[in-house]
Amino acid sequence: MERSEAFELLGKYVEGDVVLKHSLSVESSMRQMARFYGEDIEKFGLAGLLHDIDYEKFPETHPHSGTPILREAGVPEDIVSAILGHATESPRDTLMAKALFAVDELSSFVTACALMRPSRSYDDLEVSSVNKKLKSKGFARGVDRELIDIGASELGLDKDLLIMEVIKGLRTREKELTLLGYSTL
């Protein structure tokens, strides 16, 4: 499946700006994780882009309701499996699944950190700033910090390194997305 096809499919199920921006940010982070690990950038990106395809319409059964949608659209099974793995009760037995779980919450958190900066940009965001905000329980309360720790642990990465990779991915992709008329911010 090409990215353009995946984006069109996502548009059939995601109407809200919040889920779209989140999907774009997780796609960006997943593309960076693929670069970091030497994996297929497009495949990892598709997993990130499509991971919340069913969230708006079927929040109670997410991500399981997305499985038939993805399979019917011809999404490769390893991507479908990784998407199922980003839910805490589903097994994460591939690098793609572990990476998706690790960057899902963190991508949202890093974006929130960038939006709080005077520049409203990822360009000047540092790992230390993200860590400082992680310690503030009142900041981005909806982000489960424990899941970020679990994700880094499952990948065997130091949390600071994971944060840096997410920032790098968001920086890189934000420029490309802006040219396409979209943004993660």
PDB file of C-alpha atoms in Angstrom:
ATOM      1  CA  MET A   1       0.000   0.000   0.000  1.00  0.00           C
ATOM      2  CA  GLU A   2       1.288   3.428  -0.926  1.00  0.00           C
ATOM      3  CA  ARG A   3       1.252   6.296   1.562  1.00  0.00           C
ATOM      4  CA  SER A   4      -1.221   8.249  -0.588  1.00  0.00           C
ATOM      5  CA  GLU A   5      -3.653   5.300  -0.460  1.00  0.00           C
ATOM      6  CA  ALA A   6      -3.214   5.002   3.308  1.00  0.00           C
ATOM      7  CA  PHE A   7      -3.816   8.720   3.770  1.00  0.00           C
ATOM      8  CA  GLU A   8      -6.993   8.496   1.681  1.00  0.00           C
ATOM      9  CA  LEU A   9      -8.163   5.502   3.730  1.00  0.00           C
ATOM     10  CA  LEU A  10      -7.468   7.375   6.967  1.00  0.00           C
ATOM     11  CA  GLY A  11      -9.548  10.288   5.674  1.00  0.00           C
ATOM     12  CA  LYS A  12     -12.583   8.015   5.382  1.00  0.00           C
ATOM     13  CA  TYR A  13     -12.534   7.293   9.113  1.00  0.00           C
ATOM     14  CA  VAL A  14     -10.850  10.287  10.746  1.00  0.00           C
ATOM     15  CA  GLU A  15     -12.689  13.594  10.565  1.00  0.00           C
ATOM     16  CA  GLY A  16     -11.205  15.464  13.511  1.00  0.00           C
ATOM     17  CA  ASP A  17      -8.073  17.545  13.383  1.00  0.00           C
ATOM     18  CA  VAL A  18      -6.775  16.153  16.702  1.00  0.00           C
ATOM     19  CA  VAL A  19      -6.644  12.517  15.579  1.00  0.00           C
ATOM     20  CA  LEU A  20      -5.289  13.493  12.161  1.00  0.00           C
ATOM     21  CA  LYS A  21      -2.448  15.527  13.669  1.00  0.00           C
ATOM     22  CA  HIS A  22      -1.708  12.745  16.145  1.00  0.00           C
ATOM     23  CA  SER A  23      -1.614  10.204  13.299  1.00  0.00           C
ATOM     24  CA  LEU A  24       0.781  12.414  11.342  1.00  0.00           C
ATOM     25  CA  SER A  25       3.038  12.858  14.368  1.00  0.00           C
ATOM     26  CA  VAL A  26       3.154   9.126  15.098  1.00  0.00           C
ATOM     27  CA  GLU A  27       3.865   8.492  11.409  1.00  0.00           C
ATOM     28  CA  SER A  28       6.774  10.939  11.643  1.00  0.00           C
ATOM     29  CA  SER A  29       8.147   9.260  14.756  1.00  0.00           C
ATOM     30  CA  MET A  30       7.790   5.806  13.239  1.00  0.00           C
ATOM     31  CA  ARG A  31       9.648   6.871  10.111  1.00  0.00           C
ATOM     32  CA  GLN A  32      12.502   8.039  12.355  1.00  0.00           C
ATOM     33  CA  MET A  33      12.479   4.789  14.311  1.00  0.00           C
ATOM     34  CA  ALA A  34      12.786   2.896  11.014  1.00  0.00           C
ATOM     35  CA  ARG A  35      15.806   5.058  10.104  1.00  0.00           C
ATOM     36  CA  PHE A  36      17.297   4.460  13.554  1.00  0.00           C
ATOM     37  CA  TYR A  37      16.939   0.678  13.268  1.00  0.00           C
ATOM     38  CA  GLY A  38      17.624   0.390   9.532  1.00  0.00           C
ATOM     39  CA  GLU A  39      14.093  -0.829   8.815  1.00  0.00           C
ATOM     40  CA  ASP A  40      11.598  -0.063   6.032  1.00  0.00           C
ATOM     41  CA  ILE A  41      10.717   3.636   6.463  1.00  0.00           C
ATOM     42  CA  GLU A  42       7.519   3.481   4.411  1.00  0.00           C
ATOM     43  CA  LYS A  43       6.206   0.416   6.222  1.00  0.00           C
ATOM     44  CA  PHE A  44       6.906   1.827   9.673  1.00  0.00           C
ATOM     45  CA  GLY A  45       5.366   5.125   8.560  1.00  0.00           C
ATOM     46  CA  LEU A  46       2.179   3.404   7.410  1.00  0.00           C
ATOM     47  CA  ALA A  47       1.820   1.727  10.801  1.00  0.00           C
ATOM     48  CA  GLY A  48       2.075   5.118  12.482  1.00  0.00           C
ATOM     49  CA  LEU A  49      -0.278   6.834  10.065  1.00  0.00           C
ATOM     50  CA  LEU A  50      -3.003   4.179  10.324  1.00  0.00           C
ATOM     51  CA  HIS A  51      -2.685   3.166  13.983  1.00  0.00           C
ATOM     52  CA  ASP A  52      -5.749   5.136  15.153  1.00  0.00           C
ATOM     53  CA  ILE A  53      -7.932   4.674  12.074  1.00  0.00           C
ATOM     54  CA  ASP A  54     -10.838   3.389  14.180  1.00  0.00           C
ATOM     55  CA  TYR A  55     -10.371   5.627  17.226  1.00  0.00           C
ATOM     56  CA  GLU A  56     -13.012   8.264  16.410  1.00  0.00           C
ATOM     57  CA  LYS A  57     -15.743   5.895  15.274  1.00  0.00           C
ATOM     58  CA  PHE A  58     -15.078   2.964  17.625  1.00  0.00           C
ATOM     59  CA  PRO A  59     -13.204   4.229  20.714  1.00  0.00           C
ATOM     60  CA  GLU A  60     -14.463   1.422  22.982  1.00  0.00           C
ATOM     61  CA  THR A  61     -13.102  -1.317  20.735  1.00  0.00           C
ATOM     62  CA  HIS A  62      -9.999   0.473  19.416  1.00  0.00           C
ATOM     63  CA  PRO A  63      -7.712  -0.828  17.866  1.00  0.00           C
ATOM     64  CA  HIS A  64      -9.560  -4.091  17.227  1.00  0.00           C
ATOM     65  CA  SER A  65     -12.281  -2.453  15.115  1.00  0.00           C
ATOM     66  CA  GLY A  66      -9.648  -1.204  12.730  1.00  0.00           C
ATOM     67  CA  THR A  67      -8.397  -4.697  11.892  1.00  0.00           C
ATOM     68  CA  PRO A  68     -11.121  -5.564   9.345  1.00  0.00           C
ATOM     69  CA  ILE A  69     -10.890  -2.079   7.818  1.00  0.00           C
ATOM     70  CA  LEU A  70      -7.145  -2.436   7.347  1.00  0.00           C
ATOM     71  CA  ARG A  71      -7.286  -5.997   6.046  1.00  0.00           C
ATOM     72  CA  GLU A  72     -10.059  -5.188   3.574  1.00  0.00           C
ATOM     73  CA  ALA A  73      -7.955  -2.291   2.277  1.00  0.00           C
ATOM     74  CA  GLY A  74      -5.011  -4.623   1.703  1.00  0.00           C
ATOM     75  CA  VAL A  75      -2.750  -3.341   4.465  1.00  0.00           C
ATOM     76  CA  PRO A  76       0.069  -5.885   4.984  1.00  0.00           C
ATOM     77  CA  GLU A  77      -0.468  -8.203   7.932  1.00  0.00           C
ATOM     78  CA  ASP A  78       2.732  -7.166   9.730  1.00  0.00           C
ATOM     79  CA  ILE A  79       1.425  -3.585   9.847  1.00  0.00           C
ATOM     80  CA  VAL A  80      -2.001  -4.748  11.070  1.00  0.00           C
ATOM     81  CA  SER A  81      -0.278  -6.800  13.772  1.00  0.00           C
ATOM     82  CA  ALA A  82       1.861  -3.839  14.864  1.00  0.00           C
ATOM     83  CA  ILE A  83      -1.254  -1.662  15.080  1.00  0.00           C
ATOM     84  CA  LEU A  84      -2.954  -4.244  17.282  1.00  0.00           C
ATOM     85  CA  GLY A  85       0.211  -4.308  19.394  1.00  0.00           C
ATOM     86  CA  HIS A  86       0.004  -0.627  20.266  1.00  0.00           C
ATOM     87  CA  ALA A  87      -2.879  -1.468  22.601  1.00  0.00           C
ATOM     88  CA  THR A  88      -1.577  -2.480  26.007  1.00  0.00           C
ATOM     89  CA  GLU A  89      -3.364  -5.862  26.087  1.00  0.00           C
ATOM     90  CA  SER A  90      -2.091  -6.983  22.682  1.00  0.00           C
ATOM     91  CA  PRO A  91       1.263  -8.729  22.189  1.00  0.00           C
ATOM     92  CA  ARG A  92       4.143  -6.724  20.764  1.00  0.00           C
ATOM     93  CA  ASP A  93       6.380  -9.343  19.225  1.00  0.00           C
ATOM     94  CA  THR A  94       7.965  -7.347  16.392  1.00  0.00           C
ATOM     95  CA  LEU A  95      10.223  -4.318  16.330  1.00  0.00           C
ATOM     96  CA  MET A  96       7.530  -2.395  14.453  1.00  0.00           C
ATOM     97  CA  ALA A  97       4.935  -3.164  17.142  1.00  0.00           C
ATOM     98  CA  LYS A  98       7.328  -2.222  19.948  1.00  0.00           C
ATOM     99  CA  ALA A  99       8.299   1.008  18.205  1.00  0.00           C
ATOM    100  CA  LEU A 100       4.662   1.976  17.603  1.00  0.00           C
ATOM    101  CA  PHE A 101       3.814   1.377  21.251  1.00  0.00           C
ATOM    102  CA  ALA A 102       6.875   3.370  22.345  1.00  0.00           C
ATOM    103  CA  VAL A 103       6.242   6.438  20.194  1.00  0.00           C
ATOM    104  CA  ASP A 104       2.436   6.674  20.395  1.00  0.00           C
ATOM    105  CA  GLU A 105       2.121   8.527  23.716  1.00  0.00           C
ATOM    106  CA  LEU A 106       5.537  10.136  23.399  1.00  0.00           C
ATOM    107  CA  SER A 107       4.751  11.743  20.028  1.00  0.00           C
ATOM    108  CA  SER A 108       1.736  13.492  21.547  1.00  0.00           C
ATOM    109  CA  PHE A 109       3.745  14.585  24.545  1.00  0.00           C
ATOM    110  CA  VAL A 110       6.629  15.977  22.486  1.00  0.00           C
ATOM    111  CA  THR A 111       4.140  17.852  20.315  1.00  0.00           C
ATOM    112  CA  ALA A 112       2.544  19.372  23.425  1.00  0.00           C
ATOM    113  CA  CYS A 113       6.006  20.431  24.606  1.00  0.00           C
ATOM    114  CA  ALA A 114       6.750  22.079  21.249  1.00  0.00           C
ATOM    115  CA  LEU A 115       3.454  23.961  21.319  1.00  0.00           C
ATOM    116  CA  MET A 116       4.337  25.452  24.719  1.00  0.00           C
ATOM    117  CA  ARG A 117       7.580  26.960  23.430  1.00  0.00           C
ATOM    118  CA  PRO A 118       7.643  30.587  22.259  1.00  0.00           C
ATOM    119  CA  SER A 119       8.670  29.336  18.799  1.00  0.00           C
ATOM    120  CA  ARG A 120       5.796  26.769  18.691  1.00  0.00           C
ATOM    121  CA  SER A 121       8.296  24.541  16.923  1.00  0.00           C
ATOM    122  CA  TYR A 122      10.287  21.330  17.313  1.00  0.00           C
ATOM    123  CA  ASP A 123      13.428  23.077  16.066  1.00  0.00           C
ATOM    124  CA  ASP A 124      14.590  24.379  19.442  1.00  0.00           C
ATOM    125  CA  LEU A 125      13.069  21.620  21.599  1.00  0.00           C
ATOM    126  CA  GLU A 126      15.605  19.754  23.738  1.00  0.00           C
ATOM    127  CA  VAL A 127      15.392  16.390  25.501  1.00  0.00           C
ATOM    128  CA  SER A 128      15.917  18.140  28.856  1.00  0.00           C
ATOM    129  CA  SER A 129      12.812  20.282  28.248  1.00  0.00           C
ATOM    130  CA  VAL A 130      10.725  17.201  27.495  1.00  0.00           C
ATOM    131  CA  ASN A 131      12.026  15.466  30.622  1.00  0.00           C
ATOM    132  CA  LYS A 132      11.222  18.506  32.737  1.00  0.00           C
ATOM    133  CA  LYS A 133       7.641  18.487  31.426  1.00  0.00           C
ATOM    134  CA  LEU A 134       7.385  14.718  32.002  1.00  0.00           C
ATOM    135  CA  LYS A 135       7.971  15.375  35.713  1.00  0.00           C
ATOM    136  CA  SER A 136       5.154  17.931  35.807  1.00  0.00           C
ATOM    137  CA  LYS A 137       2.002  15.903  36.496  1.00  0.00           C
ATOM    138  CA  GLY A 138      -0.208  18.835  35.508  1.00  0.00           C
ATOM    139  CA  PHE A 139       1.238  19.118  32.010  1.00  0.00           C
ATOM    140  CA  ALA A 140      -0.487  17.046  29.305  1.00  0.00           C
ATOM    141  CA  ARG A 141      -2.360  15.027  31.924  1.00  0.00           C
ATOM    142  CA  GLY A 142      -3.852  12.715  29.310  1.00  0.00           C
ATOM    143  CA  VAL A 143      -0.457  11.292  28.384  1.00  0.00           C
ATOM    144  CA  ASP A 144       0.377   8.156  30.354  1.00  0.00           C
ATOM    145  CA  ARG A 145       3.994   8.573  31.421  1.00  0.00           C
ATOM    146  CA  GLU A 146       4.219   4.942  32.502  1.00  0.00           C
ATOM    147  CA  LEU A 147       3.521   3.807  28.927  1.00  0.00           C
ATOM    148  CA  ILE A 148       6.420   5.955  27.720  1.00  0.00           C
ATOM    149  CA  ASP A 149       8.728   4.214  30.203  1.00  0.00           C
ATOM    150  CA  ILE A 150       7.410   0.770  29.220  1.00  0.00           C
ATOM    151  CA  GLY A 151       7.863   1.557  25.533  1.00  0.00           C
ATOM    152  CA  ALA A 152      11.489   2.609  25.970  1.00  0.00           C
ATOM    153  CA  SER A 153      12.141  -0.477  28.086  1.00  0.00           C
ATOM    154  CA  GLU A 154      10.582  -2.857  25.548  1.00  0.00           C
ATOM    155  CA  LEU A 155      12.822  -1.381  22.847  1.00  0.00           C
ATOM    156  CA  GLY A 156      15.835  -1.625  25.160  1.00  0.00           C
ATOM    157  CA  LEU A 157      16.494   2.093  24.711  1.00  0.00           C
ATOM    158  CA  ASP A 158      17.402   4.761  27.197  1.00  0.00           C
ATOM    159  CA  LYS A 159      14.373   7.057  27.468  1.00  0.00           C
ATOM    160  CA  ASP A 160      16.455  10.117  26.576  1.00  0.00           C
ATOM    161  CA  LEU A 161      17.564   8.454  23.335  1.00  0.00           C
ATOM    162  CA  LEU A 162      13.951   7.561  22.486  1.00  0.00           C
ATOM    163  CA  ILE A 163      12.868  11.156  23.154  1.00  0.00           C
ATOM    164  CA  MET A 164      15.673  12.467  20.923  1.00  0.00           C
ATOM    165  CA  GLU A 165      14.684  10.151  18.078  1.00  0.00           C
ATOM    166  CA  VAL A 166      11.049  11.264  18.330  1.00  0.00           C
ATOM    167  CA  ILE A 167      12.098  14.928  18.302  1.00  0.00           C
ATOM    168  CA  LYS A 168      14.317  14.277  15.245  1.00  0.00           C
ATOM    169  CA  GLY A 169      11.485  12.529  13.438  1.00  0.00           C
ATOM    170  CA  LEU A 170       9.018  15.294  14.177  1.00  0.00           C
ATOM    171  CA  ARG A 171      11.487  18.001  13.132  1.00  0.00           C
ATOM    172  CA  THR A 172      12.213  16.322   9.821  1.00  0.00           C
ATOM    173  CA  ARG A 173       8.667  15.426   8.883  1.00  0.00           C
ATOM    174  CA  GLU A 174       7.090  18.709  10.021  1.00  0.00           C
ATOM    175  CA  LYS A 175       8.929  20.558   7.274  1.00  0.00           C
ATOM    176  CA  GLU A 176       7.729  18.046   4.645  1.00  0.00           C
ATOM    177  CA  LEU A 177       4.158  18.075   5.939  1.00  0.00           C
ATOM    178  CA  THR A 178       4.044  21.867   5.955  1.00  0.00           C
ATOM    179  CA  LEU A 179       4.881  21.845   2.249  1.00  0.00           C
ATOM    180  CA  LEU A 180       1.967  19.442   1.699  1.00  0.00           C
ATOM    181  CA  GLY A 181      -0.429  21.703   3.596  1.00  0.00           C
ATOM    182  CA  TYR A 182      -0.527  19.669   6.820  1.00  0.00           C
ATOM    183  CA  SER A 183       1.130  19.935  10.202  1.00  0.00           C
ATOM    184  CA  THR A 184       1.631  17.945  13.384  1.00  0.00           C
ATOM    185  CA  LEU A 185       1.488  21.199  15.376  1.00  0.00           C
TER     186      LEU A 185
END
